Short mmCIF file of C-alpha atoms in Angstrom, two decimals:
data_model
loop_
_atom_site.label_atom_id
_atom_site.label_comp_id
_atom_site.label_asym_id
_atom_site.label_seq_id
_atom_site.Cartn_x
_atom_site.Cartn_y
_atom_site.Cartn_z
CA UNK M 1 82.34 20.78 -2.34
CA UNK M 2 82.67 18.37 -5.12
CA UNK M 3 85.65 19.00 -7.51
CA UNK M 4 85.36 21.03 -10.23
CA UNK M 5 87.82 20.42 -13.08
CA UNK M 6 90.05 23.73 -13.73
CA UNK M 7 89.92 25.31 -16.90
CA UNK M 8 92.95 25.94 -18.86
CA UNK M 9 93.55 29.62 -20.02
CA UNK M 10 96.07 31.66 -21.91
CA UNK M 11 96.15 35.04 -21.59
CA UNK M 12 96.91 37.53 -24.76
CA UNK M 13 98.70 40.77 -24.31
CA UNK M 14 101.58 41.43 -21.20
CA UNK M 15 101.96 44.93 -21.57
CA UNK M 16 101.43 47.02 -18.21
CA UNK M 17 98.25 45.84 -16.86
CA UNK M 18 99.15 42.19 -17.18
CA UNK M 19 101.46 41.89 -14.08
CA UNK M 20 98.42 42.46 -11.39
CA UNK M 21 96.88 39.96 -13.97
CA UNK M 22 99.83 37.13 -13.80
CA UNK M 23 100.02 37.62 -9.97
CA UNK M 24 96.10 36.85 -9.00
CA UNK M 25 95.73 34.01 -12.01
CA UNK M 26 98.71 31.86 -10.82
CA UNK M 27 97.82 32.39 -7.18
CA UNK M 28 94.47 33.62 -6.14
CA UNK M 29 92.03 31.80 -8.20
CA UNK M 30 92.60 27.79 -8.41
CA UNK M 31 89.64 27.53 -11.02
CA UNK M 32 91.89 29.19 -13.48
CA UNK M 33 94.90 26.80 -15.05
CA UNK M 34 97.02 29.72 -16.52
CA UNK M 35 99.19 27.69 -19.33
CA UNK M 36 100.67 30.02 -21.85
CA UNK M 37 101.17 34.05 -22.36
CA UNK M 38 100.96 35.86 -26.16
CA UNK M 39 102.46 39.24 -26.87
CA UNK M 40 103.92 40.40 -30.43
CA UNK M 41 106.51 42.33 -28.45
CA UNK M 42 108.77 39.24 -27.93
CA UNK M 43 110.90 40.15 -25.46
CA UNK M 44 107.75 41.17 -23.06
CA UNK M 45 106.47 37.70 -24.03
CA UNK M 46 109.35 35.54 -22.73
CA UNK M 47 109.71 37.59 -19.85
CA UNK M 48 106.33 37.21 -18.56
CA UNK M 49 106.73 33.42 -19.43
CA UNK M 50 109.43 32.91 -17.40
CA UNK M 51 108.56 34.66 -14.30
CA UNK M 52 105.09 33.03 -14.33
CA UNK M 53 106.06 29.74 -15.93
CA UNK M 54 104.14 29.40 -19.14
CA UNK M 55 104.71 28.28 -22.28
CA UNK M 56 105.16 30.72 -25.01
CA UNK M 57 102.44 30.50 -27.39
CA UNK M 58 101.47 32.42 -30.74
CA UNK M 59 97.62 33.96 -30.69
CA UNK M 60 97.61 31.16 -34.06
CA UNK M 61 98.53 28.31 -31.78
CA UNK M 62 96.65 29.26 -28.55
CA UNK M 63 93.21 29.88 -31.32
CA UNK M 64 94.33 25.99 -32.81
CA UNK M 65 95.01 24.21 -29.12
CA UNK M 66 91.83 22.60 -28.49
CA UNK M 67 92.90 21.89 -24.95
CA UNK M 68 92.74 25.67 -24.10
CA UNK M 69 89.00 26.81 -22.94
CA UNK M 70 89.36 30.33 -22.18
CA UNK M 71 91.33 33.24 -23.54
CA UNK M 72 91.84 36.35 -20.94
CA UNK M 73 92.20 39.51 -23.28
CA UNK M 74 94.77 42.11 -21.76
CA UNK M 75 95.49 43.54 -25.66
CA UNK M 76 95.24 47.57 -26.36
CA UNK M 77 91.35 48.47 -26.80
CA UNK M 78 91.71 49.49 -30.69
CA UNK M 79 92.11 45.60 -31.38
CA UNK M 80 89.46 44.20 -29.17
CA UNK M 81 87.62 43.56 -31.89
CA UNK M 82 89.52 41.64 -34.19
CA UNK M 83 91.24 39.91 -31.11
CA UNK M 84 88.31 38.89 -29.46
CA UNK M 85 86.46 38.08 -32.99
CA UNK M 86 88.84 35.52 -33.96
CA UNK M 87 89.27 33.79 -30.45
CA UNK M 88 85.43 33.27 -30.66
CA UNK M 89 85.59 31.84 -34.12
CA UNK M 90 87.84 29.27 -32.69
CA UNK M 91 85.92 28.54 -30.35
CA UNK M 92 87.29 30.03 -27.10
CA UNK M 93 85.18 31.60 -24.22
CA UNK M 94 86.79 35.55 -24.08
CA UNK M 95 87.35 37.51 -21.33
CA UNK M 96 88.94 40.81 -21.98
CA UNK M 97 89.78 44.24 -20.36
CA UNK M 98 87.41 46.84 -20.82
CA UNK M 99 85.96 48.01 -23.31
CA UNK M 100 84.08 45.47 -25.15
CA UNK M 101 85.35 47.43 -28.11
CA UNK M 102 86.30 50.84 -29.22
CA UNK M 103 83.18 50.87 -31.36
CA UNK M 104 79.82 49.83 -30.74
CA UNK M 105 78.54 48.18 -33.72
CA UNK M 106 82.06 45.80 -33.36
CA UNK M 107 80.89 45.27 -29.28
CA UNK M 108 77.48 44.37 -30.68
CA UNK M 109 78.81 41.91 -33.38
CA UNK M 110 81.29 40.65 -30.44
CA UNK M 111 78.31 39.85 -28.80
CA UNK M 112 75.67 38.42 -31.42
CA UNK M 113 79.17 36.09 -32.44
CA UNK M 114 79.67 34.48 -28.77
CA UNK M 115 75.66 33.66 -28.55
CA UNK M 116 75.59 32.05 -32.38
CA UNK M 117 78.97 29.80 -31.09
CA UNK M 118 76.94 29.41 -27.67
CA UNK M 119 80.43 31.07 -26.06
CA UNK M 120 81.01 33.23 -23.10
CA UNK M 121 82.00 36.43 -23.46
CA UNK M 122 82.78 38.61 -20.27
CA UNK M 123 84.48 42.17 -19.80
CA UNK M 124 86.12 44.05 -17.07
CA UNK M 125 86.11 46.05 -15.30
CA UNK M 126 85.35 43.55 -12.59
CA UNK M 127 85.68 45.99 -9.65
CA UNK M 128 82.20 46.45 -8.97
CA UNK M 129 82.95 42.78 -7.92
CA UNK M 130 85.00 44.09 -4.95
CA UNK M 131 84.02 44.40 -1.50
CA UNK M 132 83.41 48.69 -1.97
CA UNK M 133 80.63 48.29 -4.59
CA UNK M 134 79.27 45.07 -2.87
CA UNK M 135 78.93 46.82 0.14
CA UNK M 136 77.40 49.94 -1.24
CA UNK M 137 74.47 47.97 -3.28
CA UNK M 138 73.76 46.29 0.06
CA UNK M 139 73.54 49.73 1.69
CA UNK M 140 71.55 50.43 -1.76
CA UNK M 141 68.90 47.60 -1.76
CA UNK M 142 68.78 47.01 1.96
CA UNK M 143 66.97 50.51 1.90
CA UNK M 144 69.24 51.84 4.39
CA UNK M 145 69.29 55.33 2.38
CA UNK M 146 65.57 55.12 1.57
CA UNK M 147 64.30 55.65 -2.05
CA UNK M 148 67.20 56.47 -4.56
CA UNK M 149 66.70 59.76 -6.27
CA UNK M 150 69.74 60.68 -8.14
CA UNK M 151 73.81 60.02 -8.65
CA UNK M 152 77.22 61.94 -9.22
CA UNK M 153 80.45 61.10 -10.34
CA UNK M 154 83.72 62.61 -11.29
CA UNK M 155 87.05 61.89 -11.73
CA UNK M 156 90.00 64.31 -12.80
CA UNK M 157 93.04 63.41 -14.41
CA UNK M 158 96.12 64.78 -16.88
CA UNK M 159 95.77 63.04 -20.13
CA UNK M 160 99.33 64.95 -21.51
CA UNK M 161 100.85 62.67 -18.72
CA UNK M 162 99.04 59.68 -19.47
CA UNK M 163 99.92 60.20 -23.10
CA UNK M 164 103.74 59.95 -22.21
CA UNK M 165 103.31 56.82 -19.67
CA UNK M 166 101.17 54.37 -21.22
CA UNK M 167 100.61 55.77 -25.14
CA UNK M 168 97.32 53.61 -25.62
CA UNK M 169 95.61 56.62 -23.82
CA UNK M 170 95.97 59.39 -26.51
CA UNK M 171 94.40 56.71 -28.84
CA UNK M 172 91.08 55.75 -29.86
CA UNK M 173 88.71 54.00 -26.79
CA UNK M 174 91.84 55.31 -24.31
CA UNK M 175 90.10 58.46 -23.25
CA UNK M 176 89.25 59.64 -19.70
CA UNK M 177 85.43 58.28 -20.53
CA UNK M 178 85.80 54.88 -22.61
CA UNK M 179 89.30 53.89 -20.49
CA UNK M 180 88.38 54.88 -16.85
CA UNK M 181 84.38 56.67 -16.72
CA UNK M 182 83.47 53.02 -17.41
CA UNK M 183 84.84 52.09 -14.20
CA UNK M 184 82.21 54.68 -12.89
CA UNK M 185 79.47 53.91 -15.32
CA UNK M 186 79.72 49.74 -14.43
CA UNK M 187 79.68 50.89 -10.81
CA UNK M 188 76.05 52.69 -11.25
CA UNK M 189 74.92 49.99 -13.56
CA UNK M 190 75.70 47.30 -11.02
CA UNK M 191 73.72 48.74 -8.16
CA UNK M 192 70.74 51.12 -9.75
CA UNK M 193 70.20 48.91 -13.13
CA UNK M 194 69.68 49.84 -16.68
CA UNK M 195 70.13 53.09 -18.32
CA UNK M 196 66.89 54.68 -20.64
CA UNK M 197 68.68 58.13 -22.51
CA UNK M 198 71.62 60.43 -22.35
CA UNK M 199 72.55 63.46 -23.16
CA UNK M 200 75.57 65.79 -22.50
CA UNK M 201 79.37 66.95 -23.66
CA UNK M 202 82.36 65.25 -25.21
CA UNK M 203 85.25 67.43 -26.44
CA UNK M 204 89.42 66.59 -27.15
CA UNK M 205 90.94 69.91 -25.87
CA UNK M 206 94.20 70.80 -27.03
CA UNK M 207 94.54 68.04 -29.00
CA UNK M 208 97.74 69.13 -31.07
CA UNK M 209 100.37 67.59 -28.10
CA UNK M 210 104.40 67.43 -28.16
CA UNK M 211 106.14 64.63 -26.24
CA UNK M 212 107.68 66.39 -23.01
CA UNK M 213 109.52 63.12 -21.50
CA UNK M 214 113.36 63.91 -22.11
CA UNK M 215 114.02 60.51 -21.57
CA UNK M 216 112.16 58.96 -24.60
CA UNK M 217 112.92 58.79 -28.00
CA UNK M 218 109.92 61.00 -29.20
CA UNK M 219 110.95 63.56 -27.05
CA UNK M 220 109.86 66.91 -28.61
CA UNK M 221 107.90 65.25 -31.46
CA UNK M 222 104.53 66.38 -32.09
CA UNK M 223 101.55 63.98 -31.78
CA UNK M 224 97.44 64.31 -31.97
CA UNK M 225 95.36 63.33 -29.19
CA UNK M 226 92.56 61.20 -30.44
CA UNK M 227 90.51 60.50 -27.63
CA UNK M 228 88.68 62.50 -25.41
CA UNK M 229 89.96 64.43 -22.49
CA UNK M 230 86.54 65.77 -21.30
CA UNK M 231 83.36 64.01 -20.93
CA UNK M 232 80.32 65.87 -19.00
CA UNK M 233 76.68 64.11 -18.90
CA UNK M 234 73.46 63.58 -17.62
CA UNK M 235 71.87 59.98 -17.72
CA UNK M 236 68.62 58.45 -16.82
CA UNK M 237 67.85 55.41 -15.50
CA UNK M 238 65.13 53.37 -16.25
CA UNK M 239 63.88 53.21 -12.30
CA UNK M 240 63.45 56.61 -12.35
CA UNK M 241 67.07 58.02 -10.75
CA UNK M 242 68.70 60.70 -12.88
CA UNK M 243 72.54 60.88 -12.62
CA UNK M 244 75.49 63.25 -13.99
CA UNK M 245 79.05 62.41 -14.77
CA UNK M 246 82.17 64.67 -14.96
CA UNK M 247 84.93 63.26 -16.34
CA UNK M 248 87.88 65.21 -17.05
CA UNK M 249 91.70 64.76 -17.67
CA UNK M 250 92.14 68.07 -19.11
CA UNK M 251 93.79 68.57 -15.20
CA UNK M 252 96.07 67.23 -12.79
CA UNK M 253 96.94 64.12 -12.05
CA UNK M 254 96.21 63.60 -8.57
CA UNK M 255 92.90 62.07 -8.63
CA UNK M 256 89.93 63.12 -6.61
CA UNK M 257 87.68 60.57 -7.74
CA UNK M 258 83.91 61.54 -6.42
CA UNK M 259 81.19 58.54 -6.30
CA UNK M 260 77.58 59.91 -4.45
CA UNK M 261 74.12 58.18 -4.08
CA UNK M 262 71.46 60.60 -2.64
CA UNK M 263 68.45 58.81 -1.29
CA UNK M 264 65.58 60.22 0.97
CA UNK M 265 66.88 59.03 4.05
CA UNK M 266 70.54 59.39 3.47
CA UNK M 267 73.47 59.83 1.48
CA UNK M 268 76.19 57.28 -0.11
CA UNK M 269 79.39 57.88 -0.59
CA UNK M 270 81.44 55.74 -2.56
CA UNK M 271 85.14 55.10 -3.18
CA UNK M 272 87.50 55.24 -6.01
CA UNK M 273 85.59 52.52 -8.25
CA UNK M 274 88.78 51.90 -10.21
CA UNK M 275 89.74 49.85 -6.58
CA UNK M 276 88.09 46.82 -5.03
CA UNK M 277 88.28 48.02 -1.58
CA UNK M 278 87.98 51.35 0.28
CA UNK M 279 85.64 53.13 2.57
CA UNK M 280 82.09 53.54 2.02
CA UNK M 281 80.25 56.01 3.70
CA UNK M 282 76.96 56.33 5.01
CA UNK M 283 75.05 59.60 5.91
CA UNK M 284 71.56 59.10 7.68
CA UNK M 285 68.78 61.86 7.92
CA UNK M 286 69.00 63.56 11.45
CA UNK M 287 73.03 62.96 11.64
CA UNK M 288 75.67 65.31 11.16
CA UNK M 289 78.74 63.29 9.98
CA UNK M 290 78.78 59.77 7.66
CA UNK M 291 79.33 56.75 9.43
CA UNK M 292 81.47 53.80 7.74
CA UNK M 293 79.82 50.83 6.47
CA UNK M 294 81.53 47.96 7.86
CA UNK M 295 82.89 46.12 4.85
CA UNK M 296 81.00 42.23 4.73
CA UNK M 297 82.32 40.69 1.49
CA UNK M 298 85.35 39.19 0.18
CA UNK M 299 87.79 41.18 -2.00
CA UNK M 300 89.12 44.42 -0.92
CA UNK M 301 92.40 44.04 -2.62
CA UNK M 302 93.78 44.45 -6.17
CA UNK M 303 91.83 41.35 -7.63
CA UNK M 304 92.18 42.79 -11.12
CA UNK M 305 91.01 38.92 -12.50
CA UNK M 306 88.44 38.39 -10.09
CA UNK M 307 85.79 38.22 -13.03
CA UNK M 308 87.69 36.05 -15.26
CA UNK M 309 87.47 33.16 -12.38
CA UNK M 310 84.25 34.37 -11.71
CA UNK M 311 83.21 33.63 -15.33
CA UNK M 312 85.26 30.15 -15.45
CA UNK M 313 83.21 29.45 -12.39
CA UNK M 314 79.85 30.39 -14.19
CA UNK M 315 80.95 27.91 -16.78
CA UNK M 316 81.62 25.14 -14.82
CA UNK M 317 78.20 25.93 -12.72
CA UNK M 318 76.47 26.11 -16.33
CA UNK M 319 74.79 30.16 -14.89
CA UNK M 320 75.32 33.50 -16.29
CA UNK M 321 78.85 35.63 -15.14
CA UNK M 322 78.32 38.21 -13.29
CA UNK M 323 80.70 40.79 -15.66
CA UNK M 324 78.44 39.84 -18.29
CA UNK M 325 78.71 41.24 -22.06
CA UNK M 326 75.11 42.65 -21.91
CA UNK M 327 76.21 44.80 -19.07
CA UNK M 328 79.24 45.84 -20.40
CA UNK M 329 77.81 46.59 -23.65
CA UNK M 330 75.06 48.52 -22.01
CA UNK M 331 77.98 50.65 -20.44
CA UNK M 332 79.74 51.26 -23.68
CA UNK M 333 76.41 52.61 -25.16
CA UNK M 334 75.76 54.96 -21.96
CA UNK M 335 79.41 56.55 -23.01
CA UNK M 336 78.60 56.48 -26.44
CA UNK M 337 75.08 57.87 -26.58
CA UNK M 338 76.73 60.45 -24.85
CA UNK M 339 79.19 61.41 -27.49
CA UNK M 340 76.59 60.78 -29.71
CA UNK M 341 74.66 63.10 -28.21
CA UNK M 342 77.14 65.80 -28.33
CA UNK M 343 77.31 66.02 -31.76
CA UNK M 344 73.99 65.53 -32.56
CA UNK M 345 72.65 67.94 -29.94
CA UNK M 346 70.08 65.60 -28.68
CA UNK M 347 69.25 62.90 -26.10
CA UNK M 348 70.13 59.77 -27.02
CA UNK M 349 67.80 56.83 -26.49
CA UNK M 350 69.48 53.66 -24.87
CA UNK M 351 68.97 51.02 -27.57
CA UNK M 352 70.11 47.82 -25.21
CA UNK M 353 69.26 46.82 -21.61
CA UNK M 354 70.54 44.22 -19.29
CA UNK M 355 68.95 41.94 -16.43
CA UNK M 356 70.78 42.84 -13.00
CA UNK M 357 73.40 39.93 -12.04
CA UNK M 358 73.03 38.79 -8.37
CA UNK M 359 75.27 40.72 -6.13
CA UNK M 360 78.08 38.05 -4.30
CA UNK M 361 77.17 36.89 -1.17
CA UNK M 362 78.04 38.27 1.73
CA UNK M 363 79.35 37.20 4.95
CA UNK M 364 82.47 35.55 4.11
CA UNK M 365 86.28 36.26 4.61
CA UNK M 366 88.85 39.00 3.56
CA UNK M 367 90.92 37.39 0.35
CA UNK M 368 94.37 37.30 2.88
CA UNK M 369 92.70 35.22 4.99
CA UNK M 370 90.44 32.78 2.88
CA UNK M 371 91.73 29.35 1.35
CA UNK M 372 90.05 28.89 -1.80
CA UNK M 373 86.92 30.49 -3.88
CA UNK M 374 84.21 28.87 -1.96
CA UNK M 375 85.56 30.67 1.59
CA UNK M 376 84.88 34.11 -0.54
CA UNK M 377 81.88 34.01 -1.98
CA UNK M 378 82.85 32.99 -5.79
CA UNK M 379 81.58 29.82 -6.23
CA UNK M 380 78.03 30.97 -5.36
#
């Protein structure tokens, strides 16, 4: 393959999620030249610096290096928007954690900003990259299940836990829908398409909280849950399947996550879409018990990352990314309309669409085993 010059990055935020980040950047992806980490917690800064050896770098002097390309996002989701918003008025291609943005006219500025500056704008999550979701749209579109009729997922969770772990997730955009359903939602988007109206629930039960962890600080202090803690919906898609979602972290924390395709031939049964890997399950009309797809893509691991490189590579190859903005956008509107739609009592009709990305191909090697991008699929 002829060589393809590396693009240098700096990444912005090293709070928890980071670390996966650091790991895959510097090791897994040689497209990606990781030079230089930004927090405003400076400790967390220098220590990420020096275990990953990168240069310490204000967001000011990564936005003024002209030698720096791309900018990978990791920041809370209630600054998104003015993160990402400067970075693209200096003129670097964004890739940031989900969501887009916490609200959706500042996603849909985000987004009319990066095509006025000709600028590429991507968003995790990139798991429906991973070998599970490959898999089950080739299961999908091969017609192995027949015609596609309708969807279900669910996930459970305890957002009063969550609260006291990582804090971001009793704030605004860190709710059981806008922080993990869009794992779900991107999932369904990325096999069955675009979404046409929505209609459902949204509720923050119990919102008035008091810090329980004895070994913090705010221990016993009192605190309001902003975000929501139960989000129940039904969605329709513009080929004609209808789906519902049940998201709930009013519960316990040991997930059942639930991901189901019903077609007239068979059933699919998805795993946890907040992995890259797991099982997926096929049940065929006339048998009794699911059979497991064999897996026949790249990517099974924690590749938290994978669509940053993928995106550096869609620069370089002058195409589209495959975590595009328009899909992610799309799936910020599905969760809004639906919260929308539970205060206004009515459906909510999908304003935005997006154009299907081509799935990775398939056929080459497990990510332990392959040498570079172009042994797993990513190049193509």
């Amino acid at each position: 393959m002829k060589h393809i010059n590396t693009m240098k990055t700096a990444v912005i935020g090293c709070g928890a999620i980071s670390d996966i980040y650091f790991q895959n950047l510097t090791s897994m992806f040689s497209i990606l030249n990781v030079v230089a980490c930004c927090d405003l917690n400076a400790a967390l800064q220098q220590q990420t610096a020096e275990k990953y050896n990168l240069k310490q770098m204000s967001m000011a002097e990564i936005m003024e290096d002209k030698t720096i390309e791309m900018v990978i996002n990791l920041t809370p989701p209630g600054v998104h928007y003015s993160v990402i918003k400067s970075l693209l008025e200096s003129g670097k291609h964004v890739y940031t954690e989900k969501v887009l943005a916490v609200e959706l006219w500042q996603a849909k500025e985000l987004m009319e900003l990066a095509d006025s500056k000709n600028l590429y704008l991507g968003a995790a999550p990139d798991t429906f990259l991973g070998a599970a979701v490959q898999t089950s749209r080739f299961v999908v579109e091969s017609g192995m299940i027949g015609e596609v009729t309708s969807c279900y997922a669910a996930l459970n969770r305890d957002c009063g836990l969550l609260a006291e772990r990582f804090p971001y997730t009793a704030k605004t955009g860190g709710g059981i829908g806008m922080d993990v359903g869009i794992y779900y939602v991107t999932a369904l988007l990325s096999i069955l398409g675009p979404v046409t109206e929505a209609v459902g629930i949204c509720k923050t039960m119990d919102a008035q909280r008091t810090h329980y962890f004895t070994s913090k600080e705010n221990f016993g202090e009192a605190y309001t849950l902003e975000s929501e803690n139960l989000m129940t919906g039904t969605i329709s898609f513009a080929s004609g399947v209808v789906g519902t979602i049940h998201f709930n972290s009013n519960s316990i924390m040991n997930e059942r996550p639930q991901m189901v395709i019903y077609g007239t031939q068979g059933i699919l049964y998805m795993p946890d879409p907040n992995r890259f890997g797991g099982d997926v399950k096929v049940l065929l009309k006339g048998q009794t018990e699911p059979f497991v797809m064999p897996a026949n893509y790249a990517y099974s691991e924690n590749c938290r990352g994978l669509g940053a490189a993928e995106m550096a590579w869609s620069i370089r190859k002058d195409r589209a990314p495959r975590a595009c903005k328009e899909m992610a956008y799309h799936a910020l509107e599905v969760l809004s309309g639906i919260v929308e739609s539970s205060q206004t009592k009515a459906f909510y009709q999908m304003k935005s669409t997006f154009t299907k990305m081509p799935p990775l191909p398939q056929g080459y090697l497990d990510e332990r085993y392959y040498k570079s991008e172009a042994e797993a699929g990513l190049v193509y």
